């Protein structure tokens, strides 16, 4: 077998690539099964502008570095390419790269669509052929996945959501996961699932956040087509799929992107800009056009070939600032002397314009912890262009408050009222993610104070607070039934806990809150607008009671939410009404089916013309201990 001259690149492709504007590079780079001169085989293309030579090695040539050298294009693109006849799907391969430094290295294909099962590190010749059957979902996705619709996200790690009970060390395949995950998510009422990174990664304890195979579904769970099947099954049940995506850094594994052609090609050569001190990984060089083309092509690839409905972009703050996790004197600066990474900012803007410009009904979500302004503003208005941003300040303040013994909460009342002062400056998602239940932070249930009953009551009211606040929602797997252990990526969730009433009650609570959230327009229609929220009483610190209204475009849909964050039962508590009307309790975390005490308001509550909370009319009601209740107009 010899390497034949052949190319998938036009001059226009090359022009787009080197200008940072080619966003479908997966159609050109990598290994493509094709026919050339009536011969079936594989076309290879790889970017290695500073390499002295590049060849394809694999079982087919006994890994001989001299056997199949690729041809360097005669232009300035730095692309090596060629067609090798008679190669077939399933062959393993790498690139033997004789680098600028004279060192020969064996690299996996940056655009490979499949890799060997770790710890093996070779790429695999594969395709993305799949006959999709989710046209109905895609046609209604722009409406269902819009910002004025409910978004309740179930975040999960595929390797530890469930394991094979007969062989606990074995992770399930994408197909096996589909069989149990789809009915579970449907039953629980979540609208979205979010998969922690499913792109190929070598080091399992990284949870997928240190990627080597950006274009490959992890072979730990099966083939790309099996992942497509999982996504399709979710779509058939109107469940949207968000993928965690990591354009912020990558590991230094010898077979990966690092020092790819004997130079700092994908990473920045200045290690103040190119090395992450916390994660011991390498930061992409966003100033380089070809790197931006690579990353944006990768984002579009998952939306295009895998029909993903959104991307949650990891560690955005680390991309925006050179001094992230660095002392000021150890950090680089931009050309104006500031700490902002101008290349990363332009990359993120290009990314979001490309995503929203090419796909209908998708969302990008920034995991962003800084105060950078306008993360969710449109690019044309000076923003970064994301659809949503994680509300990290809300999450930190909320957990800090709930860890307090209820007797002391009156001294920290502002920690739950403060977030509303900035809640509408961005399109916020409220997250209780995997990061909050690892590394000694304890599980959600053990963050709560008190005895067993109080812990569960606290957690129920915490979730009710989240589901009734402005913003979309995210809950990590296991949180919905009060997993007691911290998350362990090596083992299944503790599903056996559901045989115990408190845990079953917690699961029922989350199921009921999803139903409430998705059926009441006041809870989602104006998630990102001041028009959707109104304080009725934000000042009763002595009793640790919070009362607010959630509003939609129709007054009849208005909800009143009351939180009692002490274990004291409050009888005949007067609440001012946003307008005159009869009110009924439509939800309470204190219901006995939820493992509550059953102190409910079961009768219709009639308005009295007695001023309270600055309003003309009011009602008297009983507020359960460590409970949340939701009122709506009734008959």
Coordinates of C-alpha atoms in Angstrom, one line a residue:
X1 CA 0.0 0.0 0.0
X2 CA 1.3 3.4 -0.9
X3 CA 0.1 6.9 -0.1
X4 CA -1.7 8.6 -3.0
X5 CA -1.9 12.3 -3.6
X6 CA -5.5 13.4 -2.7
X7 CA -7.2 16.2 -0.9
X8 CA -10.6 17.2 0.5
X9 CA -9.5 20.8 0.9
X10 CA -10.3 23.5 -1.5
X11 CA -8.5 26.8 -1.6
X12 CA -11.5 28.4 0.1
X13 CA -11.3 25.8 2.9
X14 CA -7.7 26.7 3.4
X15 CA -8.5 30.4 3.5
X16 CA -11.2 29.9 6.1
X17 CA -9.0 27.6 8.2
X18 CA -6.0 30.0 8.5
X19 CA -8.3 32.9 9.1
X20 CA -10.0 31.2 12.0
X21 CA -13.4 31.0 10.3
X22 CA -13.7 27.3 9.2
X23 CA -16.2 25.7 11.5
X24 CA -16.7 22.4 9.8
X25 CA -13.2 21.1 9.9
X26 CA -14.4 17.6 10.9
X27 CA -15.5 17.2 7.3
X28 CA -11.9 17.7 6.1
X29 CA -9.4 16.7 8.8
X30 CA -9.0 13.3 10.4
X31 CA -9.5 9.8 8.8
X32 CA -12.3 9.6 6.2
X33 CA -13.5 6.4 4.6
X34 CA -13.8 7.3 0.9
X35 CA -13.1 6.1 -2.7
X36 CA -10.3 7.5 -4.8
X37 CA -9.6 6.3 -8.4
X38 CA -12.2 3.6 -7.9
X39 CA -10.3 2.3 -4.9
X40 CA -11.8 2.2 -1.4
X41 CA -9.5 3.4 1.4
X42 CA -9.0 6.2 3.8
X43 CA -8.0 9.8 3.4
X44 CA -5.9 11.3 6.2
X45 CA -5.3 15.0 7.0
X46 CA -3.5 16.5 10.0
X47 CA -2.3 20.0 10.9
X48 CA 1.4 19.9 11.9
X49 CA 3.0 23.0 10.3
X50 CA 6.3 22.8 12.1
X51 CA 6.9 19.0 11.6
X52 CA 9.7 17.7 9.5
X53 CA 7.6 14.7 8.4
X54 CA 4.4 13.0 9.3
X55 CA 3.4 9.4 8.5
X56 CA 0.5 7.1 9.3
X57 CA 1.3 4.0 11.4
X58 CA -0.8 1.2 12.6
X59 CA -1.4 -2.6 12.6
X60 CA -1.7 -2.4 8.8
X61 CA 2.0 -1.5 8.4
X62 CA 3.4 -3.0 11.6
X63 CA 3.7 0.5 13.0
X64 CA 6.5 1.3 10.6
X65 CA 7.2 5.0 10.6
X66 CA 8.8 4.9 7.1
X67 CA 6.0 3.0 5.4
X68 CA 3.3 5.6 4.7
X69 CA 4.5 9.2 4.8
X70 CA 1.9 11.9 4.2
X71 CA 2.4 14.7 1.7
X72 CA 2.8 18.2 2.9
X73 CA 0.6 20.7 1.1
X74 CA 2.5 23.2 -1.0
X75 CA 0.6 26.2 0.5
X76 CA 1.2 27.8 3.9
X77 CA -1.5 25.8 5.7
X78 CA 0.8 23.3 7.4
X79 CA -1.5 20.4 6.5
X80 CA -0.2 16.9 5.8
X81 CA -2.5 14.6 3.8
X82 CA -2.8 11.6 1.6
X83 CA -5.0 8.6 0.6
X84 CA -4.1 5.1 1.7
X85 CA -5.9 2.4 -0.4
X86 CA -7.7 -0.6 1.1
X87 CA -7.8 0.5 4.7
X88 CA -11.1 -0.2 6.4
X89 CA -13.3 0.8 9.3
X90 CA -11.9 -0.4 12.6
X91 CA -8.2 -0.2 11.8
X92 CA -6.2 1.5 14.6
X93 CA -3.7 4.2 13.7
X94 CA -1.6 7.1 14.9
X95 CA 0.5 9.7 13.3
X96 CA 4.3 9.4 13.6
X97 CA 5.4 13.0 13.8
X98 CA 9.0 14.0 13.4
X99 CA 8.8 17.3 15.2
X100 CA 10.5 20.6 14.7
X101 CA 12.7 19.6 17.7
X102 CA 13.9 16.5 15.8
X103 CA 12.0 14.2 18.2
X104 CA 9.8 11.5 16.8
X105 CA 6.5 11.2 18.6
X106 CA 3.4 9.1 18.1
X107 CA 0.2 11.1 18.2
X108 CA -3.4 10.3 18.2
X109 CA -5.5 12.0 15.6
X110 CA -7.0 15.3 16.9
X111 CA -10.0 14.7 14.7
X112 CA -10.5 11.0 15.2
X113 CA -14.1 10.0 15.7
X114 CA -13.2 6.9 17.7
X115 CA -10.3 5.9 20.0
X116 CA -9.2 2.7 21.5
X117 CA -10.6 1.9 25.0
X118 CA -8.3 3.5 27.6
X119 CA -5.6 2.8 28.7
X120 CA -4.9 2.1 25.0
X121 CA -4.3 5.4 23.1
X122 CA -4.5 4.8 19.4
X123 CA -7.2 6.3 17.1
X124 CA -9.6 4.1 15.2
X125 CA -10.9 4.6 11.7
X126 CA -14.6 5.0 12.0
X127 CA -17.6 6.9 10.6
X128 CA -20.6 8.9 11.9
X129 CA -23.2 7.1 9.8
X130 CA -26.5 6.9 11.6
X131 CA -30.1 7.0 10.5
X132 CA -31.7 9.5 12.9
X133 CA -35.3 9.2 13.9
X134 CA -35.7 12.4 16.0
X135 CA -37.0 14.7 13.3
X136 CA -40.2 15.4 15.3
X137 CA -38.0 16.6 18.3
X138 CA -35.8 18.8 16.1
X139 CA -38.8 20.5 14.6
X140 CA -40.2 21.5 18.0
X141 CA -36.9 22.1 19.7
X142 CA -36.8 25.9 19.0
X143 CA -40.0 26.2 21.0
X144 CA -39.3 23.7 23.8
X145 CA -35.7 24.7 24.4
X146 CA -36.4 28.5 24.4
X147 CA -35.5 30.8 27.2
X148 CA -39.2 31.3 28.2
X149 CA -39.7 27.6 28.7
X150 CA -38.9 25.5 31.8
X151 CA -35.4 24.0 32.0
X152 CA -34.9 21.5 34.7
X153 CA -31.5 19.8 34.1
X154 CA -30.4 16.4 35.5
X155 CA -26.6 16.4 35.5
X156 CA -25.0 13.0 35.4
X157 CA -21.7 11.2 35.0
X158 CA -22.4 8.2 32.7
X159 CA -19.8 6.0 34.5
X160 CA -21.3 6.2 38.0
X161 CA -25.1 6.9 37.6
X162 CA -25.7 3.2 37.6
X163 CA -23.3 0.2 37.3
X164 CA -23.9 -3.4 36.5
X165 CA -25.0 -5.0 39.8
X166 CA -23.5 -8.3 38.7
X167 CA -20.1 -6.6 37.9
X168 CA -19.9 -3.3 39.8
X169 CA -16.6 -2.4 38.3
X170 CA -18.0 -2.5 34.7
X171 CA -19.5 0.8 33.4
X172 CA -22.7 0.5 31.4
X173 CA -22.8 1.0 27.6
X174 CA -24.7 3.9 26.1
X175 CA -27.4 1.4 25.0
X176 CA -27.7 0.0 28.5
X177 CA -27.9 3.5 30.0
X178 CA -30.7 4.4 27.6
X179 CA -32.8 1.5 28.8
X180 CA -32.9 2.8 32.4
X181 CA -32.1 6.5 32.2
X182 CA -34.8 7.6 29.7
X183 CA -37.7 6.2 31.7
X184 CA -36.2 7.5 35.0
X185 CA -35.7 11.1 33.7
X186 CA -39.2 11.0 32.1
X187 CA -40.8 9.8 35.4
X188 CA -38.9 12.4 37.5
X189 CA -40.1 15.2 35.2
X190 CA -36.7 16.7 34.3
X191 CA -36.7 18.5 30.9
X192 CA -33.0 18.1 30.2
X193 CA -30.1 15.9 30.9
X194 CA -26.6 17.1 31.0
X195 CA -23.8 14.7 30.5
X196 CA -20.4 15.4 32.1
X197 CA -17.8 15.2 29.3
X198 CA -18.3 12.2 27.1
X199 CA -15.4 13.0 24.7
X200 CA -12.5 10.6 24.9
X201 CA -10.2 11.1 27.9
X202 CA -7.4 9.0 29.2
X203 CA -7.5 9.6 33.0
X204 CA -10.7 8.3 34.5
X205 CA -10.4 10.4 37.8
X206 CA -10.5 13.6 35.7
X207 CA -14.2 12.8 35.2
X208 CA -13.8 13.7 31.5
X209 CA -12.5 17.2 32.0
X210 CA -9.0 16.5 30.5
X211 CA -9.8 15.5 26.9
X212 CA -7.5 14.0 24.3
X213 CA -10.1 13.0 21.7
X214 CA -12.3 16.0 21.2
X215 CA -14.2 14.5 18.3
X216 CA -14.7 11.0 19.8
X217 CA -17.4 9.7 22.1
X218 CA -15.7 7.8 24.9
X219 CA -15.2 4.2 23.9
X220 CA -15.6 3.2 27.6
X221 CA -19.4 3.1 26.9
X222 CA -19.4 1.9 23.3
X223 CA -19.4 3.3 19.8
X224 CA -20.4 6.8 18.5
X225 CA -23.6 5.2 17.1
X226 CA -24.6 3.9 20.5
X227 CA -24.3 7.4 22.0
X228 CA -26.4 8.7 19.1
X229 CA -29.0 6.0 20.0
X230 CA -29.0 7.2 23.6
X231 CA -29.5 10.8 22.6
X232 CA -32.2 9.8 20.1
X233 CA -34.1 7.9 22.8
X234 CA -34.1 10.9 25.0
X235 CA -35.3 13.1 22.1
X236 CA -38.2 10.7 21.4
X237 CA -39.4 11.4 24.9
X238 CA -39.0 15.2 24.6
X239 CA -35.9 15.3 26.8
X240 CA -33.2 17.7 25.6
X241 CA -29.5 16.8 25.9
X242 CA -26.7 19.2 27.0
X243 CA -23.1 18.1 26.7
X244 CA -20.3 19.4 29.0
X245 CA -17.6 20.8 26.7
X246 CA -14.1 21.8 27.7
X247 CA -12.3 24.3 25.5
X248 CA -10.4 25.7 28.4
X249 CA -7.5 23.3 28.8
X250 CA -6.2 19.8 27.8
X251 CA -3.8 17.3 29.4
X252 CA -0.1 16.8 28.5
X253 CA -0.4 13.1 27.6
X254 CA 2.2 12.1 25.0
X255 CA -0.4 10.9 22.5
X256 CA -2.6 14.1 22.8
X257 CA -2.5 17.7 21.6
X258 CA 0.4 18.9 23.7
X259 CA 3.6 19.8 21.8
X260 CA 2.0 18.2 18.8
X261 CA 4.6 19.0 16.1
X262 CA 7.6 19.6 18.3
X263 CA 6.3 23.1 19.1
X264 CA 3.6 24.6 21.3
X265 CA 0.9 24.3 18.6
X266 CA -2.4 24.1 20.3
X267 CA -1.2 25.5 23.6
X268 CA 0.2 29.0 24.1
X269 CA 4.0 29.0 24.1
X270 CA 4.1 31.5 26.9
X271 CA 3.4 29.2 29.9
X272 CA 2.0 32.2 31.8
X273 CA -0.8 31.9 29.2
X274 CA -0.4 28.3 28.3
X275 CA -0.3 26.3 31.5
X276 CA -2.9 25.9 34.2
X277 CA -1.2 25.7 37.6
X278 CA -4.2 24.2 39.4
X279 CA -5.1 21.5 36.9
X280 CA -1.5 20.9 35.6
X281 CA -2.9 21.1 32.1
X282 CA -2.4 23.2 29.0
X283 CA -4.4 26.2 27.9
X284 CA -5.4 26.6 24.3
X285 CA -3.8 29.4 22.3
X286 CA -6.9 31.4 21.5
X287 CA -4.9 34.0 19.6
X288 CA -4.1 31.4 16.9
X289 CA -6.7 31.3 14.1
X290 CA -6.3 27.6 13.4
X291 CA -6.9 26.7 17.1
X292 CA -10.1 28.8 17.1
X293 CA -11.2 26.9 13.9
X294 CA -10.5 23.6 15.6
X295 CA -12.5 24.4 18.8
X296 CA -15.5 26.0 17.1
X297 CA -15.6 23.1 14.6
X298 CA -15.6 20.8 17.6
X299 CA -18.6 22.6 19.2
X300 CA -20.5 22.4 16.0
X301 CA -19.6 18.8 15.5
X302 CA -21.5 17.7 18.6
X303 CA -24.5 19.8 17.6
X304 CA -24.4 18.5 14.0
X305 CA -23.4 14.9 14.2
X306 CA -24.9 14.0 17.6
X307 CA -27.9 16.3 17.6
X308 CA -26.9 17.8 21.0
X309 CA -29.3 20.5 22.1
X310 CA -26.8 22.6 24.1
X311 CA -23.3 22.9 25.3
X312 CA -22.3 23.8 28.9
X313 CA -18.9 25.4 28.5
X314 CA -16.6 24.5 31.3
X315 CA -14.3 26.9 33.3
X316 CA -15.1 30.1 31.3
X317 CA -13.6 32.3 34.0
X318 CA -10.2 30.5 33.6
X319 CA -10.3 31.4 29.9
X320 CA -11.2 35.1 30.4
X321 CA -8.4 36.1 32.8
X322 CA -4.7 35.5 32.7
X323 CA -4.5 35.9 36.5
X324 CA -7.1 33.1 37.1
X325 CA -5.5 31.0 39.9
X326 CA -2.3 33.0 39.6
X327 CA -0.7 35.7 41.7
X328 CA -0.7 39.0 39.9
X329 CA 3.0 39.1 39.6
X330 CA 3.0 35.6 37.9
X331 CA 0.3 36.4 35.4
X332 CA 0.6 37.7 31.8
X333 CA -1.1 40.8 30.7
X334 CA -2.8 41.8 27.4
X335 CA -1.5 44.4 25.0
X336 CA -3.2 47.1 27.1
X337 CA -1.7 45.9 30.4
X338 CA -5.0 44.3 31.6
X339 CA -5.6 40.8 32.8
X340 CA -8.3 39.9 30.3
X341 CA -7.4 37.3 27.7
X342 CA -8.5 39.2 24.6
X343 CA -8.0 36.1 22.3
X344 CA -10.3 34.0 24.5
X345 CA -13.0 36.8 24.6
X346 CA -13.0 36.9 20.8
X347 CA -13.1 33.1 20.6
X348 CA -16.1 32.9 22.9
X349 CA -17.9 35.5 20.8
X350 CA -17.1 33.7 17.6
X351 CA -18.2 30.4 19.2
X352 CA -21.6 31.7 20.2
X353 CA -22.3 33.4 16.9
X354 CA -21.4 30.2 15.1
X355 CA -23.5 28.0 17.3
X356 CA -26.6 30.2 17.2
X357 CA -26.1 31.1 13.6
X358 CA -26.0 27.5 12.5
X359 CA -28.5 25.6 14.7
X360 CA -32.1 26.4 15.7
X361 CA -33.2 25.9 19.2
X362 CA -29.9 25.2 20.9
X363 CA -28.4 26.8 24.0
X364 CA -24.9 27.5 25.2
X365 CA -24.4 27.8 29.0
X366 CA -21.3 29.3 30.6
X367 CA -19.9 27.8 33.8
X368 CA -18.5 31.2 34.7
X369 CA -17.7 32.4 38.3
X370 CA -16.3 35.9 37.8
X371 CA -18.0 39.2 37.5
X372 CA -17.2 39.6 33.8
X373 CA -20.1 41.7 32.4
X374 CA -22.5 40.7 29.7
X375 CA -21.8 37.0 29.5
X376 CA -25.3 36.4 28.3
X377 CA -25.7 39.6 26.4
X378 CA -25.7 39.3 22.6
X379 CA -22.4 39.7 20.8
X380 CA -23.8 42.6 18.8
X381 CA -24.6 44.4 22.1
X382 CA -21.0 43.9 23.4
X383 CA -21.6 40.6 25.3
X384 CA -20.1 37.1 25.0
X385 CA -23.3 35.7 23.5
X386 CA -24.1 32.8 25.8
X387 CA -27.7 31.8 26.4
X388 CA -27.3 31.3 30.1
X389 CA -24.7 31.5 32.9
X390 CA -24.4 29.5 36.1
X391 CA -25.3 31.6 39.1
X392 CA -22.3 30.7 41.3
X393 CA -22.9 33.5 43.8
X394 CA -26.4 32.4 44.4
X395 CA -25.3 28.8 44.9
X396 CA -22.5 29.8 47.4
X397 CA -24.7 32.1 49.4
X398 CA -27.5 29.7 49.6
X399 CA -25.4 26.8 50.8
X400 CA -23.7 29.0 53.3
X401 CA -27.0 30.1 54.7
X402 CA -28.5 26.6 54.9
X403 CA -25.5 25.2 56.8
X404 CA -26.4 27.6 59.6
X405 CA -28.3 26.2 62.6
X406 CA -31.9 27.6 62.2
X407 CA -31.5 29.4 65.5
X408 CA -28.8 31.6 64.0
X409 CA -30.3 32.1 60.5
X410 CA -32.0 35.4 61.5
X411 CA -28.4 36.9 61.6
X412 CA -27.8 35.8 58.0
X413 CA -31.2 36.7 56.5
X414 CA -29.6 38.8 53.7
X415 CA -27.8 35.8 52.2
X416 CA -31.0 34.7 50.6
X417 CA -32.4 38.1 49.7
X418 CA -29.1 39.5 48.2
X419 CA -29.2 37.5 45.0
X420 CA -32.3 39.2 43.7
X421 CA -30.4 42.5 43.5
X422 CA -28.4 41.1 40.6
X423 CA -30.6 38.1 39.5
X424 CA -31.6 39.8 36.2
X425 CA -28.2 41.1 35.1
X426 CA -27.7 37.8 33.3
X427 CA -29.7 34.9 32.2
X428 CA -28.9 32.7 35.2
X429 CA -29.1 29.0 35.8
X430 CA -29.2 27.9 39.4
X431 CA -26.9 24.9 39.9
X432 CA -26.4 22.3 42.6
X433 CA -23.8 20.4 40.6
X434 CA -21.2 17.7 41.0
X435 CA -18.7 20.2 42.3
X436 CA -20.7 20.7 45.5
X437 CA -20.7 17.0 46.6
X438 CA -17.0 16.1 46.2
X439 CA -13.6 16.7 47.7
X440 CA -14.8 16.8 51.3
X441 CA -17.7 19.2 50.7
X442 CA -20.1 16.5 51.9
X443 CA -23.3 15.3 50.2
X444 CA -26.2 17.8 50.0
X445 CA -28.1 16.1 52.9
X446 CA -25.2 16.3 55.3
X447 CA -24.7 20.0 54.6
X448 CA -28.0 20.4 56.4
X449 CA -28.1 20.9 60.2
X450 CA -30.3 19.2 62.7
X451 CA -31.5 15.6 63.4
X452 CA -32.6 13.3 60.6
X453 CA -36.1 14.8 60.1
X454 CA -34.7 18.3 60.1
X455 CA -32.0 17.5 57.6
X456 CA -34.5 16.2 55.2
X457 CA -36.9 19.0 55.8
X458 CA -34.1 21.5 55.3
X459 CA -33.1 19.9 52.0
X460 CA -36.7 19.8 50.8
X461 CA -37.2 23.5 51.4
X462 CA -33.8 24.2 49.9
X463 CA -34.9 22.6 46.6
X464 CA -38.3 24.3 46.8
X465 CA -36.4 27.6 47.1
X466 CA -34.3 26.8 44.0
X467 CA -37.3 25.7 42.0
X468 CA -39.4 28.8 42.8
X469 CA -36.6 31.4 42.3
X470 CA -36.0 33.1 39.0
X471 CA -33.7 31.2 36.7
X472 CA -33.4 27.7 35.2
X473 CA -32.4 24.7 37.4
X474 CA -29.7 22.1 37.5
X475 CA -29.5 19.2 40.0
X476 CA -26.7 16.6 40.1
X477 CA -27.6 12.9 40.1
X478 CA -28.2 11.5 43.5
X479 CA -29.2 14.9 44.9
X480 CA -32.8 14.1 44.0
X481 CA -33.0 11.3 46.6
X482 CA -30.5 12.7 49.1
X483 CA -27.5 10.5 48.4
X484 CA -25.6 10.2 51.7
X485 CA -22.1 9.6 50.5
X486 CA -20.1 12.2 48.5
X487 CA -20.2 11.4 44.8
X488 CA -17.8 8.6 44.0
X489 CA -17.0 8.4 40.2
X490 CA -15.8 4.8 40.7
X491 CA -19.2 3.4 41.9
X492 CA -22.9 3.5 41.3
X493 CA -25.2 5.9 43.1
X494 CA -26.7 4.4 46.3
X495 CA -30.0 3.5 44.8
X496 CA -30.8 1.2 47.7
X497 CA -31.4 4.3 49.8
X498 CA -34.9 4.5 48.2
X499 CA -36.1 1.7 50.4
X500 CA -36.0 4.2 53.3
X501 CA -38.9 6.6 53.7
X502 CA -36.9 9.8 54.0
X503 CA -35.0 9.2 50.8
X504 CA -38.1 8.1 48.9
X505 CA -39.9 11.2 50.2
X506 CA -37.1 13.4 48.9
X507 CA -37.3 11.7 45.5
X508 CA -41.1 12.3 45.5
X509 CA -40.5 15.9 46.4
X510 CA -38.2 16.6 43.5
X511 CA -40.6 14.8 41.2
X512 CA -43.5 16.9 42.4
X513 CA -41.4 20.1 42.1
X514 CA -40.5 19.3 38.5
X515 CA -44.2 18.9 37.8
X516 CA -45.0 22.2 39.5
X517 CA -42.2 24.0 37.8
X518 CA -43.1 22.7 34.3
X519 CA -46.8 23.3 34.7
X520 CA -46.9 26.8 36.2
X521 CA -46.0 29.5 33.7
X522 CA -45.2 31.9 36.5
X523 CA -42.2 29.8 37.4
X524 CA -40.6 29.8 34.0
X525 CA -42.1 32.3 31.5
X526 CA -40.2 35.3 32.9
X527 CA -37.2 33.6 34.4
X528 CA -34.8 36.4 33.4
X529 CA -37.0 39.4 33.9
X530 CA -37.8 41.7 36.9
X531 CA -41.4 41.3 35.7
X532 CA -41.5 37.7 36.9
X533 CA -40.6 38.3 40.6
X534 CA -41.9 40.5 43.5
X535 CA -41.0 40.5 47.1
X536 CA -44.0 40.4 49.4
X537 CA -41.9 40.2 52.6
X538 CA -38.1 40.1 52.5
X539 CA -37.6 41.5 56.0
X540 CA -38.9 39.0 58.6
X541 CA -35.4 37.9 59.8
X542 CA -36.6 37.2 63.3
X543 CA -38.8 34.3 62.0
X544 CA -36.6 33.5 59.0
X545 CA -39.6 33.7 56.8
X546 CA -39.4 34.7 53.1
X547 CA -42.5 35.5 51.0
X548 CA -42.4 36.4 47.3
X549 CA -44.6 36.2 44.2
X550 CA -43.7 34.7 40.9
X551 CA -45.6 36.1 37.9
X552 CA -46.3 35.3 34.3
X553 CA -48.0 37.4 31.6
X554 CA -51.4 36.4 33.1
X555 CA -52.4 37.6 36.6
X556 CA -54.4 34.5 37.3
X557 CA -51.2 32.4 37.1
X558 CA -49.5 34.4 39.9
X559 CA -48.0 32.2 42.7
X560 CA -47.2 33.2 46.2
X561 CA -44.2 31.3 47.7
X562 CA -43.7 31.2 51.5
X563 CA -40.5 29.7 53.1
X564 CA -40.2 29.0 56.8
X565 CA -36.5 28.3 57.5
X566 CA -36.9 27.4 61.2
X567 CA -38.4 24.3 62.8
X568 CA -41.1 26.3 64.4
X569 CA -44.7 25.9 63.3
X570 CA -46.1 29.3 62.5
X571 CA -49.9 29.4 63.0
X572 CA -52.2 32.3 61.9
X573 CA -49.4 34.1 60.0
X574 CA -50.7 37.0 58.0
X575 CA -49.5 37.4 54.4
X576 CA -50.2 40.4 52.2
X577 CA -51.7 39.6 48.8
X578 CA -50.5 40.9 45.5
X579 CA -54.1 41.4 44.6
X580 CA -57.5 40.5 46.0
X581 CA -58.6 36.9 45.4
X582 CA -59.2 33.5 46.9
X583 CA -56.1 31.4 47.4
X584 CA -55.4 27.7 47.8
X585 CA -52.2 25.8 48.7
X586 CA -51.1 23.9 45.6
X587 CA -47.8 22.5 47.0
X588 CA -46.1 22.0 50.3
X589 CA -42.8 20.3 51.2
X590 CA -44.4 19.3 54.5
X591 CA -46.8 16.8 52.9
X592 CA -46.6 13.4 54.6
X593 CA -45.9 11.6 51.3
X594 CA -42.6 13.7 51.2
X595 CA -41.7 12.6 54.8
X596 CA -43.1 15.8 56.2
X597 CA -45.2 16.4 59.2
X598 CA -48.4 16.9 57.2
X599 CA -49.2 20.4 58.5
X600 CA -51.1 21.6 55.4
X601 CA -53.6 24.3 54.6
X602 CA -56.3 22.3 53.0
X603 CA -59.1 24.9 52.9
X604 CA -59.6 27.7 50.5
X605 CA -58.2 30.9 52.0
X606 CA -60.4 34.0 51.7
X607 CA -59.0 37.5 51.6
X608 CA -59.5 40.0 54.4
X609 CA -59.4 43.7 54.0
X610 CA -56.6 44.1 56.4
X611 CA -53.4 45.8 55.4
X612 CA -50.2 43.7 55.6
X613 CA -46.8 43.9 53.9
X614 CA -47.8 47.1 52.3
X615 CA -50.9 45.6 50.6
X616 CA -54.6 46.3 51.1
X617 CA -55.7 42.7 51.4
X618 CA -54.2 39.7 53.3
X619 CA -54.9 36.2 54.5
X620 CA -54.1 34.1 57.6
X621 CA -52.4 30.8 57.1
X622 CA -50.3 28.2 58.9
X623 CA -46.7 27.8 57.8
X624 CA -45.1 24.4 58.4
X625 CA -41.8 24.0 60.1
X626 CA -38.8 24.0 57.8
X627 CA -41.2 24.1 55.0
X628 CA -42.1 25.7 51.7
X629 CA -45.6 26.3 50.5
X630 CA -47.0 27.6 47.2
X631 CA -50.3 29.4 46.8
X632 CA -52.4 30.1 43.7
X633 CA -55.7 31.6 43.1
X634 CA -58.5 29.0 43.5
X635 CA -62.2 28.6 43.5

